[in-house]
Coordinates of C-alpha atoms in Angstrom, one line a residue:
Chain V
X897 CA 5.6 -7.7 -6.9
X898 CA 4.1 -10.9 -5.4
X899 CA 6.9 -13.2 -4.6
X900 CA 4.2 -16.3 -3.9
X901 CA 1.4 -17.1 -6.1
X902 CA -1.3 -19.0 -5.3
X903 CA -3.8 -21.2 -7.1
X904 CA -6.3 -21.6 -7.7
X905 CA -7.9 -18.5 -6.4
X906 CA -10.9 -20.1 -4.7
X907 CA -12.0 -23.7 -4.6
X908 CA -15.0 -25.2 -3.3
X909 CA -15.3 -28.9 -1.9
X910 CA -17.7 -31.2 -0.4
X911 CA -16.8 -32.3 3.1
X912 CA -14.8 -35.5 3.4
X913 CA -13.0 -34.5 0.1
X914 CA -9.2 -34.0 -0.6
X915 CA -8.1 -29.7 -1.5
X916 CA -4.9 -29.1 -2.8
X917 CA -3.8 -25.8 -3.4
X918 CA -0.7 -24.5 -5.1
X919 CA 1.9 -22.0 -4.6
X920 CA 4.5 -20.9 -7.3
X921 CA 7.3 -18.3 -6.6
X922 CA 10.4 -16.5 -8.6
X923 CA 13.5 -16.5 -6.8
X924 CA 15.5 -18.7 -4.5
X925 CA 13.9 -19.3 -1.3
X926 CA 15.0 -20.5 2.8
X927 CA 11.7 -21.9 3.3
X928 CA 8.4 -21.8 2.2
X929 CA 5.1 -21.5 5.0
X930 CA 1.7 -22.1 4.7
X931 CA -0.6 -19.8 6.8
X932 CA -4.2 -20.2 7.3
X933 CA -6.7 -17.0 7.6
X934 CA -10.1 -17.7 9.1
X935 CA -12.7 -14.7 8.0
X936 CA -11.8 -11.5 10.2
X937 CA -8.9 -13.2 12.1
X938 CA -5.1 -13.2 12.4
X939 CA -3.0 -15.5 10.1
X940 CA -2.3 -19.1 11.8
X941 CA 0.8 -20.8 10.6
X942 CA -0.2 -24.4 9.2
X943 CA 3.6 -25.8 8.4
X944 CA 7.5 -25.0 7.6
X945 CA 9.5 -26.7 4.5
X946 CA 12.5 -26.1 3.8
X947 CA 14.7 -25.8 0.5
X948 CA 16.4 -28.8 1.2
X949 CA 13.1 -30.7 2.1
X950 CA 10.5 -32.2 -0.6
X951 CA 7.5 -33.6 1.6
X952 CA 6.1 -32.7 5.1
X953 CA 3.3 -33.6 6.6
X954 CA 1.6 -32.1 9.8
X955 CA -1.5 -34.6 10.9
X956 CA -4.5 -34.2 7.9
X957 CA -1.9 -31.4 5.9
X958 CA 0.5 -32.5 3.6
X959 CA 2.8 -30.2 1.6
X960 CA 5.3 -30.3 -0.9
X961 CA 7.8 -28.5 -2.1
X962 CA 10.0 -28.6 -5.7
X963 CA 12.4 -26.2 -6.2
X964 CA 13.3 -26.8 -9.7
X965 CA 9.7 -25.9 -10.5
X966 CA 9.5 -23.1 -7.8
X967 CA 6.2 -24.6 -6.7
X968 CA 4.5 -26.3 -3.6
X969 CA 1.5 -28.0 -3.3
X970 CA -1.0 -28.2 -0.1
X971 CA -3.1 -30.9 0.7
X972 CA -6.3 -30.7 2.9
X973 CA -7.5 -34.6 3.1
X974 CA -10.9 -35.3 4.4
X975 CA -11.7 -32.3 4.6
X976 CA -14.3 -30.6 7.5
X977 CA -16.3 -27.3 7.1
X978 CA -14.1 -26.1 9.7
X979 CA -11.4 -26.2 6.8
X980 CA -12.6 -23.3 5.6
X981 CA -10.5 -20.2 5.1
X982 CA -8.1 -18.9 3.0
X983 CA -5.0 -20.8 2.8
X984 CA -1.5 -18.1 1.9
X985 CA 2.0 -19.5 1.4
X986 CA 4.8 -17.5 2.4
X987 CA 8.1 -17.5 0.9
X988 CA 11.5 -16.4 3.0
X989 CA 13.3 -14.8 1.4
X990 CA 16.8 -13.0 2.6
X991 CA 19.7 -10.3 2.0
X992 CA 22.2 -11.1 3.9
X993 CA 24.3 -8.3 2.8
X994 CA 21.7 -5.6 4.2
X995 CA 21.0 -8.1 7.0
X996 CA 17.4 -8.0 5.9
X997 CA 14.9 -11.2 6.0
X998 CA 11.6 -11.3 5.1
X999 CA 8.4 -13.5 4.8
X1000 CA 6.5 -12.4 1.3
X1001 CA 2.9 -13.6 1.5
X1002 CA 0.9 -14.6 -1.8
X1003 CA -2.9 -13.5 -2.1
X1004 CA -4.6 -16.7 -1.0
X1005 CA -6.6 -19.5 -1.8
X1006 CA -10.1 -19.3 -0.7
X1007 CA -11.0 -22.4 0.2
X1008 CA -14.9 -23.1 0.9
X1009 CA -16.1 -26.6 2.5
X1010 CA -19.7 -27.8 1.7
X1011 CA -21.1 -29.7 4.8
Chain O
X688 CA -0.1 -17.8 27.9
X689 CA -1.8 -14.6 26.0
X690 CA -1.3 -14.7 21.9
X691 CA -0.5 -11.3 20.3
X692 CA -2.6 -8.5 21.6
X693 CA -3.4 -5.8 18.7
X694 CA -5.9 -2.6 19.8
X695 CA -8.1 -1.1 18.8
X696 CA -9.6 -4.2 16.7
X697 CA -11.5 -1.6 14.7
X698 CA -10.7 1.9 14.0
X699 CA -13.2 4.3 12.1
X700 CA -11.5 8.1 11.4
X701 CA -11.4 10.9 9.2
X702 CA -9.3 12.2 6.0
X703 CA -6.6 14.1 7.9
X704 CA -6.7 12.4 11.7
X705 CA -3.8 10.9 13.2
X706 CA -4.3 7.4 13.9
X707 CA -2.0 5.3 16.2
X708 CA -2.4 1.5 16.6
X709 CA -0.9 -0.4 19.2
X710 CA 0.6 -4.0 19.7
X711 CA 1.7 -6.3 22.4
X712 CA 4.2 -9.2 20.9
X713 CA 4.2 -12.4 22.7
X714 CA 6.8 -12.2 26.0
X715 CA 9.7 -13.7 25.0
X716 CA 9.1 -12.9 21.5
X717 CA 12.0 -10.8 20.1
X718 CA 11.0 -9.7 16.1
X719 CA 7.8 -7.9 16.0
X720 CA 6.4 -7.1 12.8
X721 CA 4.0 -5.0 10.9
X722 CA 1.9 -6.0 8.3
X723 CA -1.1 -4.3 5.6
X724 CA -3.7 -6.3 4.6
X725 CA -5.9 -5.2 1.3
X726 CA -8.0 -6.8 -1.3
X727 CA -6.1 -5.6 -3.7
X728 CA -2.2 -5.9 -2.8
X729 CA -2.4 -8.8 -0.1
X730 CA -0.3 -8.8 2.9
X731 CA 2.4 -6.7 2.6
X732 CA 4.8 -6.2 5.4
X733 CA 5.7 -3.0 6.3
X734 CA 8.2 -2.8 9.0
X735 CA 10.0 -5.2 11.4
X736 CA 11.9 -4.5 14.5
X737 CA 14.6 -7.1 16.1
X738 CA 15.4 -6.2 20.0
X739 CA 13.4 -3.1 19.9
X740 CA 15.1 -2.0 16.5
X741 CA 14.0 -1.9 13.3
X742 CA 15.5 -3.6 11.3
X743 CA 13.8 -3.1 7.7
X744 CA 11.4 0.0 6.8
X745 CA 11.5 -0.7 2.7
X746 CA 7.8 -1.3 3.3
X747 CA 6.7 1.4 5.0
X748 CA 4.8 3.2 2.2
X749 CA 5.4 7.5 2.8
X750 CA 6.7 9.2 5.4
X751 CA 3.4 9.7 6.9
X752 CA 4.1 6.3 8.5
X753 CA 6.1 5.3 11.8
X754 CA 6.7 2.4 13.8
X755 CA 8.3 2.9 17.0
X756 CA 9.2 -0.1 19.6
X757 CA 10.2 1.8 22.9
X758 CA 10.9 -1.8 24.8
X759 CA 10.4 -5.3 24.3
X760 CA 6.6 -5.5 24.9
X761 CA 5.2 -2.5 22.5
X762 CA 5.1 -1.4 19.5
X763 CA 2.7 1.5 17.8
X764 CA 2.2 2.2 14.5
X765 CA 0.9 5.7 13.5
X766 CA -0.3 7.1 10.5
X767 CA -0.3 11.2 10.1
X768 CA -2.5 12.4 8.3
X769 CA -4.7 9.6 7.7
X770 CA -6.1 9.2 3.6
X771 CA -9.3 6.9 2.3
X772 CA -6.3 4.9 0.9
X773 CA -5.0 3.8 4.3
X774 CA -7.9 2.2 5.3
X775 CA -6.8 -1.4 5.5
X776 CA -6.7 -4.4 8.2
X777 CA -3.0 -4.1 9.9
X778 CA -1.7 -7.0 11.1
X779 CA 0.9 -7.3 14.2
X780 CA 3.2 -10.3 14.4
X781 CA 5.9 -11.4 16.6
X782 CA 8.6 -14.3 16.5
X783 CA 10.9 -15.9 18.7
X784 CA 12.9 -17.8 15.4
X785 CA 14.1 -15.2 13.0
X786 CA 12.5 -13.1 10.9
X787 CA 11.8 -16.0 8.0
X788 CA 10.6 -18.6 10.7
X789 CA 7.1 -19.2 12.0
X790 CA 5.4 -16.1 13.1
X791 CA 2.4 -15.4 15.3
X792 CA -0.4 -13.4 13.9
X793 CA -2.6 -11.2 16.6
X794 CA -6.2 -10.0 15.7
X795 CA -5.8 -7.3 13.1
X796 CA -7.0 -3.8 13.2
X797 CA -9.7 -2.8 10.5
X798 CA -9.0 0.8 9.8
X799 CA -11.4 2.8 7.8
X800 CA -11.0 6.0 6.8
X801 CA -13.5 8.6 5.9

């Protein structure tokens, strides 16, 4: 089952505005990563939080992360059509007794970006 | 300095074919990963190696699927025999941090499968 949700499932914006996305997830996590997909491309990693962190922020990105709630939150301000994509969180998750680790990707957030 | 290199990009076969799918980490990299992409199930890893080993297969969906990393800058994924159902985008990753630290995404493959 899907470790990371996201939501909403798509979202459409005019340019200049803020986006904020959302991620909830089940179990105890390292870290959680956002990932952005641009159509027909490879994932690009946006940002890294981890457990013991609550707010990050990567030049127009800002993300936060509650682990009480199991949720984060990504912000997109201002916006650009170049924004668009779909925007994935990643949860890591890890066994250490199989010496296993593992990033579990939700389904996305489409975000469009109305010029 | 060259991102991950994944070929073919696009892959058109039919029920029954092998199909093999190649990857070149980033040097340096040491975890290399293997991903499925579908509308339906989202990315779902399949197999990751650590120093040429793998390390954990749990995703690897029948046995008609096998990854093999024979040194540090290859990997191949084959499928044998191909089914409709395997068409999907697979994804190739590598990392140099861990396997639950940033990793680096190359092209994609879109495999289609008659």
């Amino acid at each position: 089952s899907q470790q990371g949700e996201e939501d909403p499932q798509a979202l459409s914006i005019q340019e200049g505005e803020n986006a904020t996305m959302n991620c909830s997830y089940k179990t105890s996590i390292n870290n959680l990563q956002w990932y952005r997909q641009n159509s027909g491309r490879g994932l690009v990693h946006l940002i890294l939080i981890r457990s013991n962190e609550r707010e990050k922020h990567s030049g127009r990105l800002r993300v936060t992360l509650d682990t009480s709630k199991k949720s984060s939150s990504l912000l997109i301000t201002a916006s650009r059509a170049a924004d668009t994509a779909s925007y994935f969180c990643a949860t890591a998750l890890g066994d250490s007794g199989a010496g296993s680790y593992q990033l579990t990707f939700g389904k996305g957030t489409k975000l469009s970006v109305i010029p | 300095d060259a991102g991950v290199i994944q070929s073919p990009r696009h892959e058109v076969t039919e029920m029954g074919q092998e199909v093999t799918l190649r990857c070149k980490p980033i040097s340096g990299h040491d975890y290399l990963f293997w991903y499925r992409q579908t509308m339906m199930r989202g990315l779902e890893l399949l197999i990751y190696f650590n120093n040429n080993v793998p390390i954990d297969d749990s995703g690897m969906p029948e046995d008609r699927f096998s990854a093999k990393m024979p040194n540090a800058s290859f990997s191949t994924l084959k499928i044998q025999p191909s089914e409709p159902r395997d068409s999907a985008v697979y994804f190739c990753a590598s990392s140099s941090q861990g396997a639950w630290n940033e990793q680096f995404f190359g092209p994609g493959t879109r495999l289609t499968v008659l």
